[in-house]
XYZ file of C-alpha atoms in Angstrom:
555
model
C 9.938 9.856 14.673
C 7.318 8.305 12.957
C 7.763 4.712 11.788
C 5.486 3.039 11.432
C -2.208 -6.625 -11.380
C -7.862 -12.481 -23.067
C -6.607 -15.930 -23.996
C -10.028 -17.878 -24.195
C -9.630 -19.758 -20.701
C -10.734 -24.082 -21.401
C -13.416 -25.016 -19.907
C -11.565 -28.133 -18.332
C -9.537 -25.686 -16.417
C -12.284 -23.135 -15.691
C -14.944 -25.244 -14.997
C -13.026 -28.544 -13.566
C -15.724 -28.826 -10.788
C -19.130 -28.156 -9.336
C -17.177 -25.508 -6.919
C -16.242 -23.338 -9.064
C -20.095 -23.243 -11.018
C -21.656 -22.813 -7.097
C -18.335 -19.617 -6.837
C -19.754 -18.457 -10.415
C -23.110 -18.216 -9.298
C -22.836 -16.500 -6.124
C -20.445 -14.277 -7.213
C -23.026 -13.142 -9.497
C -26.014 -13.047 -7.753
C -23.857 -10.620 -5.506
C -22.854 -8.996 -8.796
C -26.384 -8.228 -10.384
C -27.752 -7.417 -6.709
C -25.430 -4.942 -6.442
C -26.525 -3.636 -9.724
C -29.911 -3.074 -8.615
C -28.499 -0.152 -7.001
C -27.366 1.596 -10.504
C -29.514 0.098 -12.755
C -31.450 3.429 -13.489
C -27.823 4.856 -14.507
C -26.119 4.585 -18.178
C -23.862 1.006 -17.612
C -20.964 3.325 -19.426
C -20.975 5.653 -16.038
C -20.478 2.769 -13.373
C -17.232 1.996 -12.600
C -17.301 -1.749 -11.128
C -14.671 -3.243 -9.215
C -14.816 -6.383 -6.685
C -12.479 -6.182 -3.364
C -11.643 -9.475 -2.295
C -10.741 -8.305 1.145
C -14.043 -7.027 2.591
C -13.662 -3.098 4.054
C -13.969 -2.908 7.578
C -14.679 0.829 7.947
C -15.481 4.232 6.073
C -13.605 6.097 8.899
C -10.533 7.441 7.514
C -8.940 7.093 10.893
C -9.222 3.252 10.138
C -7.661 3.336 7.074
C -4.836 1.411 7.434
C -4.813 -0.879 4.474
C -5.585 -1.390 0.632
C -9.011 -2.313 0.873
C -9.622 1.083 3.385
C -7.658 2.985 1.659
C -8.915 2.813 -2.005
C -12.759 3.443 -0.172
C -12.023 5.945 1.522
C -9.766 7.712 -1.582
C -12.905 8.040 -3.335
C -14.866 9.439 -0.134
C -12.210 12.242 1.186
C -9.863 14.532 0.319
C -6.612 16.298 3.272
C -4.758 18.987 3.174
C -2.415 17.622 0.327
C -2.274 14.155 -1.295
C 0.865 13.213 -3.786
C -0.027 13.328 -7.947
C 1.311 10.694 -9.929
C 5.098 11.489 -10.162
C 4.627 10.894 -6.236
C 5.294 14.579 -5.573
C 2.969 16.064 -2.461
C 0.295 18.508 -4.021
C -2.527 20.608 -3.037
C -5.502 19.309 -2.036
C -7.912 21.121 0.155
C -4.751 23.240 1.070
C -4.561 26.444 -1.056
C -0.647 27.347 0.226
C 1.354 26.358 2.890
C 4.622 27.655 4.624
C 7.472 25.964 6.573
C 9.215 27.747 8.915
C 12.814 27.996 8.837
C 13.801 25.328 11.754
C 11.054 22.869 10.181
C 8.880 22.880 13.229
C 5.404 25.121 11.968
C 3.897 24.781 9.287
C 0.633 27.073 8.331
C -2.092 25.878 5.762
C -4.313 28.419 3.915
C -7.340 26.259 2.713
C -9.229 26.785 -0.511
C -12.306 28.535 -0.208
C -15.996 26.947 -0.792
C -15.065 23.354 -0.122
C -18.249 21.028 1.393
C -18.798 18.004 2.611
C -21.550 15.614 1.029
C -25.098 16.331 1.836
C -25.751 14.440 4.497
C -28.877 14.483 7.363
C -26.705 14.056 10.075
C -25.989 18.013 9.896
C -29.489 18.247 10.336
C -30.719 20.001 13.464
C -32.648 18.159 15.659
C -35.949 16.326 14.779
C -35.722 17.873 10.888
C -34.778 15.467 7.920
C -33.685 18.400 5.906
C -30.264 17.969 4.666
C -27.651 21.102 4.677
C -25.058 21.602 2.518
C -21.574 22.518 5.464
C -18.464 24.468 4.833
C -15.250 23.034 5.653
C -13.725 24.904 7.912
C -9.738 24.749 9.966
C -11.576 23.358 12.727
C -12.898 20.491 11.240
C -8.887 19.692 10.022
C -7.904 19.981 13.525
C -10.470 17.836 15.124
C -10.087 15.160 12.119
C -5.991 14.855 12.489
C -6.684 15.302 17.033
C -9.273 12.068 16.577
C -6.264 10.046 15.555
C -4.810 10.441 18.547
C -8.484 10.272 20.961
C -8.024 6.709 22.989
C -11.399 6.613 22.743
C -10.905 6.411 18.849
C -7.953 3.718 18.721
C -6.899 4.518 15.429
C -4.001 2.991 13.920
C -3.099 6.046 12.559
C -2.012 7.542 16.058
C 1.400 6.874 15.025
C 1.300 9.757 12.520
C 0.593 12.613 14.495
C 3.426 11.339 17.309
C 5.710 14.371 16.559
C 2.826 16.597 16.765
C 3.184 19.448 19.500
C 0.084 21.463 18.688
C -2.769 22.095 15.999
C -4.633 25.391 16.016
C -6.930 27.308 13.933
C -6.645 30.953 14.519
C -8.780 31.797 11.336
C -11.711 29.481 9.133
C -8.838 29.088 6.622
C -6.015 28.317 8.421
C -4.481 25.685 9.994
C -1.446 25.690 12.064
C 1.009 22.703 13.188
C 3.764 22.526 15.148
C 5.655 19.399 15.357
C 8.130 18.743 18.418
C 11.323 18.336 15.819
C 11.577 19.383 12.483
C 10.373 15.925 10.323
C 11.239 16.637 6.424
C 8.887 13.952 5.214
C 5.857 15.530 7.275
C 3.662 16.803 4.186
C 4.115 13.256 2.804
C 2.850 11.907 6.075
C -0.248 14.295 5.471
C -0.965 12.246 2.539
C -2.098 9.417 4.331
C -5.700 8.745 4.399
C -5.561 8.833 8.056
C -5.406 12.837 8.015
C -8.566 13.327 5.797
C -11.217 15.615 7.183
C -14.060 15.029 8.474
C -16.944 17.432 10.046
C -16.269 18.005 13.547
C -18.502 16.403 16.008
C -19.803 19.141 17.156
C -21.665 19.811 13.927
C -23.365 16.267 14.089
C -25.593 14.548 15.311
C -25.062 12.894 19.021
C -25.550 9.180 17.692
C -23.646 10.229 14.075
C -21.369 7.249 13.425
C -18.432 8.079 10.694
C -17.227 4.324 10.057
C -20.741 3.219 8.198
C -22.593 6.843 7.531
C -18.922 8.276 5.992
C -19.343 12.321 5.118
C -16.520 13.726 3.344
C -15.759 16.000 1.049
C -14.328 13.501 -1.932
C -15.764 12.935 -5.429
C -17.811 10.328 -4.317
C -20.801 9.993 -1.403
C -21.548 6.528 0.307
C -25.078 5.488 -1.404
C -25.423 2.061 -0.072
C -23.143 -0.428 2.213
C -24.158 -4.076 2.687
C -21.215 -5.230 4.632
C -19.354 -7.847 3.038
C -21.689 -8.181 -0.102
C -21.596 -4.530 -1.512
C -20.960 -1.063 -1.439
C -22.234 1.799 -3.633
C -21.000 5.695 -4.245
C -22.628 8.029 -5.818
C -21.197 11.312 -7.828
C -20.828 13.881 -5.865
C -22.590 17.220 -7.036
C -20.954 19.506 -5.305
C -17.183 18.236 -5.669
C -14.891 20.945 -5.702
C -12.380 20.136 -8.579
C -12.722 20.360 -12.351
C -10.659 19.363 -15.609
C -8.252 21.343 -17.344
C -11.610 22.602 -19.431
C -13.296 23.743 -16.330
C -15.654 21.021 -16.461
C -16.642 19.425 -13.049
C -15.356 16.146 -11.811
C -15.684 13.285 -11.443
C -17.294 12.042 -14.981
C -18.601 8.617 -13.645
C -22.098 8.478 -11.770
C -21.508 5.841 -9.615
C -19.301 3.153 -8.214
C -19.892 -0.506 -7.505
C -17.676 -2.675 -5.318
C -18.362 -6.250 -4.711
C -16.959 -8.037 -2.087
C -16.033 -11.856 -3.083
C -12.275 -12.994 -2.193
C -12.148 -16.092 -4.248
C -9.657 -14.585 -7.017
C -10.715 -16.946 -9.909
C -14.188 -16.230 -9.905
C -13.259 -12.735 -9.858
C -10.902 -13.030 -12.887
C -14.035 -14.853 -14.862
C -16.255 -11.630 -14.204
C -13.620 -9.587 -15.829
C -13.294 -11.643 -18.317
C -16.928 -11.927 -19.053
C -16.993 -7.718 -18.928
C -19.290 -7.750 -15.445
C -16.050 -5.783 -13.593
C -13.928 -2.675 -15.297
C -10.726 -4.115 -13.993
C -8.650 -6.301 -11.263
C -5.905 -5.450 -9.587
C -2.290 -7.487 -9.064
C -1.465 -10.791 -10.217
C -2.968 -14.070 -8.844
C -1.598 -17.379 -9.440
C -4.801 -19.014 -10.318
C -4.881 -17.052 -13.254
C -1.268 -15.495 -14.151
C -0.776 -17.961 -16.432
C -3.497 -17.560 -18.747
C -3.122 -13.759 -18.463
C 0.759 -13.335 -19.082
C 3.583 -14.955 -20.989
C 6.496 -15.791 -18.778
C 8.001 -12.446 -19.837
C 4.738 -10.338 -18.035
C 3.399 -9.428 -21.376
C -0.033 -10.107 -22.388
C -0.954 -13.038 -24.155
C -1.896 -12.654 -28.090
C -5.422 -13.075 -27.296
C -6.037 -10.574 -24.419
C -4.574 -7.532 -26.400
C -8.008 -6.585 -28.147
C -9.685 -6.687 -24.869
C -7.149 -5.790 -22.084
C -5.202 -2.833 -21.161
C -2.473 -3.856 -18.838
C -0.173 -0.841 -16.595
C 2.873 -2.023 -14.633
C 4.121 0.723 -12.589
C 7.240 0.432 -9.905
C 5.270 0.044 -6.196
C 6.785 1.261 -3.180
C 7.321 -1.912 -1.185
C 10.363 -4.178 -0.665
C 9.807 -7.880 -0.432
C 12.825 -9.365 1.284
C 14.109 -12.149 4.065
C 14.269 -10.546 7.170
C 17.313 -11.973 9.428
C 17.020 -11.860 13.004
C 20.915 -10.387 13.756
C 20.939 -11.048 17.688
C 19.706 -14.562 17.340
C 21.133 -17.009 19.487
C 21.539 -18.795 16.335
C 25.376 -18.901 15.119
C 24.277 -19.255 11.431
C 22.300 -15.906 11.397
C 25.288 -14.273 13.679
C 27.893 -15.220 10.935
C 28.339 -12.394 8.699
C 29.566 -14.511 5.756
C 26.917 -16.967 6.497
C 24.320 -13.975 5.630
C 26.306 -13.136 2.656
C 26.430 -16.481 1.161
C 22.504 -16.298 1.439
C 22.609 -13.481 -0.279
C 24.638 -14.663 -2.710
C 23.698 -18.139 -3.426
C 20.303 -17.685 -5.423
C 19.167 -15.978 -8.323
C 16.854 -13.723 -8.252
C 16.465 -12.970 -12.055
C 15.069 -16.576 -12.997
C 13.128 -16.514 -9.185
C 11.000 -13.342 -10.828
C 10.969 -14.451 -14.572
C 9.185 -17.818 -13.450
C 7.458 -17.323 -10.137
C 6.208 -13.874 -11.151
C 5.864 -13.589 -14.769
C 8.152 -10.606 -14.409
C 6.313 -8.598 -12.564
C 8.855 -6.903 -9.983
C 12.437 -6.321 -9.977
C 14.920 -8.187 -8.754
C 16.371 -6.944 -5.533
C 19.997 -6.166 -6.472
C 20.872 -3.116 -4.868
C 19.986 -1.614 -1.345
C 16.745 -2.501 0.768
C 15.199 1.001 -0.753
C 13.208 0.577 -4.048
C 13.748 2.215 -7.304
C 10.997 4.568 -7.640
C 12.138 6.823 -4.510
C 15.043 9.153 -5.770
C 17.464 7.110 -3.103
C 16.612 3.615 -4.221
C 18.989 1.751 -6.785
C 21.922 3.892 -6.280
C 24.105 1.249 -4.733
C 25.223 -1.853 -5.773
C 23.722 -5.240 -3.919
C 24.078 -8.451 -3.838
C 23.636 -10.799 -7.721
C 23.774 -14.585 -8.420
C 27.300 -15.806 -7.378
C 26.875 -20.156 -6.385
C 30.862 -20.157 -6.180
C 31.569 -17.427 -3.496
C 28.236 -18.661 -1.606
C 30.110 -21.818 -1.498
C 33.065 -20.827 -0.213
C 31.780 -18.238 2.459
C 29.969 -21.473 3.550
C 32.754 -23.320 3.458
C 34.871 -20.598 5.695
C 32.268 -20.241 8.095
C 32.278 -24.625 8.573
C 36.241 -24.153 9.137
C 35.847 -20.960 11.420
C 32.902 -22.293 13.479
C 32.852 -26.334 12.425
C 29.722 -26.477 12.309
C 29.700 -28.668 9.442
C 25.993 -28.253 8.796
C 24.902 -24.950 8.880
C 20.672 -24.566 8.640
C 18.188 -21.742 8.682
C 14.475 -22.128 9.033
C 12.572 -19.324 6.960
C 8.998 -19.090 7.950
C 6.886 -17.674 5.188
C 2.822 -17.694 4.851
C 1.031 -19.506 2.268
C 1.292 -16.851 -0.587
C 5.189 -16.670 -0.541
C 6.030 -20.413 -0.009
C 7.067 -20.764 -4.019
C 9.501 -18.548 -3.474
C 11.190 -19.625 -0.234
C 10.599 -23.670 -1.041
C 13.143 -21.746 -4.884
C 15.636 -20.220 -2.564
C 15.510 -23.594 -0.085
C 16.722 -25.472 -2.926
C 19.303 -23.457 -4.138
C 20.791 -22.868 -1.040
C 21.327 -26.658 -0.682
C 23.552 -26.354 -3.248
C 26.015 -24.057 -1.574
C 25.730 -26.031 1.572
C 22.832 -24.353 3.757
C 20.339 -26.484 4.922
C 16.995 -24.575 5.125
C 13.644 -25.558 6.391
C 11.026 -23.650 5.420
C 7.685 -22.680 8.095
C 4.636 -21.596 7.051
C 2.253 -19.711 9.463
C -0.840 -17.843 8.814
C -0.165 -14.162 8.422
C -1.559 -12.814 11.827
C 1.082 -15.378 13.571
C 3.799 -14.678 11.559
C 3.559 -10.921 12.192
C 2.927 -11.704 15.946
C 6.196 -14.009 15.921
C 8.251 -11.172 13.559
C 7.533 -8.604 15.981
C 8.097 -10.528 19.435
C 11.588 -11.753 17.739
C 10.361 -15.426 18.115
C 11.711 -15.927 14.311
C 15.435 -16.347 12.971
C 14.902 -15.547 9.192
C 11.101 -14.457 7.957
C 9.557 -13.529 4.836
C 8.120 -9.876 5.150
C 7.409 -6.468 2.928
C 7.546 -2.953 3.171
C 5.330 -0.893 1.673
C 5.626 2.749 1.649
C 3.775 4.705 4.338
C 4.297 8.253 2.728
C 7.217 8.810 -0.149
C 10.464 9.205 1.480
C 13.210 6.739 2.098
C 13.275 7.451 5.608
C 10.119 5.391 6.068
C 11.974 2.417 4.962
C 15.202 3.103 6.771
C 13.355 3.564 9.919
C 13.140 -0.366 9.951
C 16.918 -0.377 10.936
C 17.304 2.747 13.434
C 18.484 1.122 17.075
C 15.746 2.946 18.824
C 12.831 1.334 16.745
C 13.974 -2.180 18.426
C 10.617 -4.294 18.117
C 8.106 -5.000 19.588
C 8.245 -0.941 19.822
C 8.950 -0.289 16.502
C 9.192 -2.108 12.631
C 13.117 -2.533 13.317
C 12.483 -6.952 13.320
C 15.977 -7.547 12.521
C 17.144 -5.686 15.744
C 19.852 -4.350 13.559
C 22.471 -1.879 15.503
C 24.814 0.292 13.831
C 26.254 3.188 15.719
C 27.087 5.438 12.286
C 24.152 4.199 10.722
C 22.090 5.587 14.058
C 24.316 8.892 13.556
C 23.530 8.669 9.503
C 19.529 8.597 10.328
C 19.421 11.414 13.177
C 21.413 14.084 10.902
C 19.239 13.123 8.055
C 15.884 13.976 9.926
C 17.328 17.455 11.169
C 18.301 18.124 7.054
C 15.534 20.174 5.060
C 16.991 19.870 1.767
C 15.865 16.692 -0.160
C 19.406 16.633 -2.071
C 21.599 16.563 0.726
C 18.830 13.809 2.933
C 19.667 11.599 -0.338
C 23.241 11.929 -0.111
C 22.473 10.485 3.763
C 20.138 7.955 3.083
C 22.083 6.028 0.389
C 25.009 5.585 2.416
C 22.745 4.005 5.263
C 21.264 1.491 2.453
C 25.029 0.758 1.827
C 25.333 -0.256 5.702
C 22.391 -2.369 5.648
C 23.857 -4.290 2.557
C 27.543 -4.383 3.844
C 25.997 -6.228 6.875
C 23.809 -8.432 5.294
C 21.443 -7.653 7.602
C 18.582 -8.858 5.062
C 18.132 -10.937 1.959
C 16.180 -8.658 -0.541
C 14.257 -10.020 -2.884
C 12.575 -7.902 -5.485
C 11.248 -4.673 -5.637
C 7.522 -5.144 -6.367
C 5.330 -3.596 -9.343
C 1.854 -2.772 -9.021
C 0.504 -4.208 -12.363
C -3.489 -3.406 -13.535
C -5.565 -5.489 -15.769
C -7.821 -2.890 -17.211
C -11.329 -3.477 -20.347
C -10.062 -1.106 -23.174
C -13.808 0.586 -23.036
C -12.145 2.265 -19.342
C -9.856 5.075 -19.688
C -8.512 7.741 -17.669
C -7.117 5.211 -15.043
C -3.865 5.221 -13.589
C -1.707 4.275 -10.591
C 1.751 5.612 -9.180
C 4.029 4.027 -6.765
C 1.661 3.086 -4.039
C -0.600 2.008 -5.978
C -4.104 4.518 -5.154
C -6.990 3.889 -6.763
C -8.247 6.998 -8.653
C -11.140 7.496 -10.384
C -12.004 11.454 -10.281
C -11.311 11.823 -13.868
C -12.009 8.211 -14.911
C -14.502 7.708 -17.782
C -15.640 4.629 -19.555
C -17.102 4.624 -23.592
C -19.520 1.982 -24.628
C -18.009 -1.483 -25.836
């Protein structure tokens, strides 16, 4: 099966050093050179937004994270997609059916749907640009790429219970999966399975990751890797508002591409960007109280949207360590047990997230928050630790968490609290490309990690603790065995009916708490910072960034 966020900010603090003026500067030379681009446009129309991670490709099949993703929303369109109440929705599908036993499924596509003008449909030596049809084909050539060797996609993963695609007709699309998979149309959600022409139709030397054609409310206008990228409306997009008028309202969209967070926060601030996304801690604090509201002087200005977000941040434990601490069952619970996670979010996050006391799956999946977890108890920590000392005597137990840079508050809060039920941690920070390496070769005995949703369905997070998804082959880190929780997962995949997977899938979150087999930590919330002049924006639990029916009114 498939696995897989305004007070007037001082200038002491702002402008404490020559740094930050040289950031300032470049940033906006970046900025207004981006303008260039839109400057013939009406300001109101330009949506402007700066991605601190630069985008590595316009190819859906590479869209793998945030930065990809949010490009490449604005660019494509699938079959289906999921609205805001995470519920899967037509997109370019008109219908679809589901055979009984779960394995077909047949797609009737909505008529007159085209890709962007674009002169790569040209024939040869002829600059004349024609406007293509979508056709079934062009879905099953776009969802076999993933899988092409030659393509490498790290999408392949989604198509690996895929028996056979076919397009008897030009609107429809057939599917046949080797076993029935009730999350499947959420899987089609995924940016991965947007369509694309078929090659066929293109030129020979076409390339899709920097001259991107789809069929999406936006068309790529200009990419200067790593400085900017600009979209342009696109004329011919095939959805409209509940009046009938055609979207999208904005003309264009600028992205800038500058990863130091403060400088970004300072264009907001000064109105050159339409919003930022999540919280950073070089500027949280002059943003938010220590409740997560805005401060008194932002509220004129700033619209601010917390929503739940599909991912889990927890302390993974590595369960067939050679380490007697981790294989100690009341050792895990006293972890567990012996910090607090309220006053960790309240101060360390401004309240933004949840703290994690119930299963590993969040609240905003119909499963999550229906059992009861592990809260603040120092006195039962203590005396599982003390049990474990007279069981084992090992009279001082100690865990090393490794972390990266961007969690190491948070670890350095439990370290210390710990101590005071008698665990001796040591905290490790790596970059984040060695830590994953280490998670995944089991090189770690307790790590920091996340889970973010892959499509909506608990399954994709309780496919971290299936015995068969053992890593390095699969996201199960904490090599977690559990013969009825193996049992649990296989009768839940074969079960159609989203009532009776539920029933399944909280009693597996109840096995994953009764074994401690991790130390959750909060369930995240994807919080916007948005200038009042923007409306029409919203987000949903994993966190896409929308702007179809976006509009902006003059300050």
């Amino acid at each position: 099966m498939p696995l897989k966020c305004y007070q007037q900010v001082s200038q002491t603090s702002i402008f404490a050093t020559m740094n930050k003026w040289w950031s300032l500067l470049l940033f906006t030379i970046i900025f207004y050179s981006c303008s260039s681009d839109t400057n013939q446009i009406d300001p109101t129309t330009v949506f402007r937004y700066n991605e601190h991670a630069n985008i590595t490709s316009l190819d859906p099949a590479f869209s793998k994270d945030q930065r990809n993703i949010w490009a490449c929303n604005l660019i494509y369109n699938g079959l289906v997609k999921l609205d805001n109440e995470l519920q899967v929705v037509s997109d370019i599908a008109d219908n679809w059916e589901v055979s009984i036993d779960g394995r077909t499924y047949n797609f009737k596509l909505k008529d007159s749907i085209y890709f962007h003008e674009n002169s790569a449909f040209a024939k040869a030596n002829s600059s004349q640009t024609i406007l293509q049809k979508v056709t079934a084909s062009d879905f099953k050539y776009s969802l076999e790429r993933l899988t092409d060797p030659r393509v490498a996609s790290p999408g392949a993963w989604v198509m690996s219970n895929v028996k056979s695609i076919s397009a008897p007709a030009d609107n429809e699309l057939i599917i046949e999966l080797n076993q029935p998979f009730p999350a499947f149309l959420g899987l089609l959600t995924m940016k991965y399975c947007s369509v694309i022409p078929e090659a066929s139709r293109l030129k020979p030397d076409y390339d899709q990751r920097s001259n991107p054609i789809g069929t999406g409310p936006f068309y790529m206008k200009r990419w200067e890797e790593n400085v900017k990228l600009v979209l342009r409306k696109n004329e011919h997009y095939f959805e409209t508002d509940e009046k009938g008028e055609p979207l999208p309202y904005l003309e264009a969209v600028a992205i800038t591409f500058k990863n130091d967070k403060q400088s970004e926060f300072l264009e907001f601030a000064q109105g050159n960007l339409d919003f930022i996304n999540a919280l950073d801690p070089s500027y949280k604090d002059e943003l938010l109280t220590t409740q997560g509201e805005l401060k008194p002087a932002y509220v004129s200005s700033v619209n601010m949207i917390k929503a739940p977000f599909l991912n889990t941040e927890y302390l993974g434990l590595q369960l067939d360590s050679e380490t007697p601490e981790l294989q100690s069952l009341k050792l895990r619970r006293a972890i567990n047990l012996g910090f607090d996670r309220v006053q960790m979010i309240k101060y360390l996050r401004n309240n933004i997230g949840t703290p994690a006391t119930s299963g590993f799956i969040p609240a905003g999946l119909p499963a999550g928050g229906q059992i009861k977890g592990f809260e603040y108890d120092p006195m039962e920590a203590r005396i599982l630790v003390n049990e474990y000392i007279r069981e084992t005597g090992d009279e001082n137990p100690q865990v090393v968490i490794s972390t990266n840079a961007n969690y190491l508050d948070l670890c350095e809060y439990i370290q210390k609290e710990l101590e005071k039920a008698g665990i001796d941690v040591a905290v490790e920070v790596m970059p984040p490309s060695t830590l994953r390496q280490a998670r995944s070769a089991g090189q770690l005995d307790a790590f920091r990690s996340s889970w973010i949703a892959d499509y909506p369905d608990a399954e994709n997070y309780l496919s971290l603790f299936y015995s068969e998804n053992f890593a390095p082959n699969g996201p199960n880190y904490t090599h977690f065995s559990n013969e009825k929780y193996d049992e649990l997962y296989e009768q839940a995949l074969a079960i159609p009916d989203p009532k009776q997977r539920e029933e399944l899938y909280i009693k597996m979150d109840s096995l994953i708490i009764e074994n401690a087999a991790i130390v959750p930590l909060y369930y995240d919330q994807s919080v916007r910072f948005i200038s009042k002049n923007v409306h029409g924006l919203e987000t949903n639990g994993i966190n896409i960034l929308d702007l179809t029916r976006v509009y902006k009114t003059a300050d």
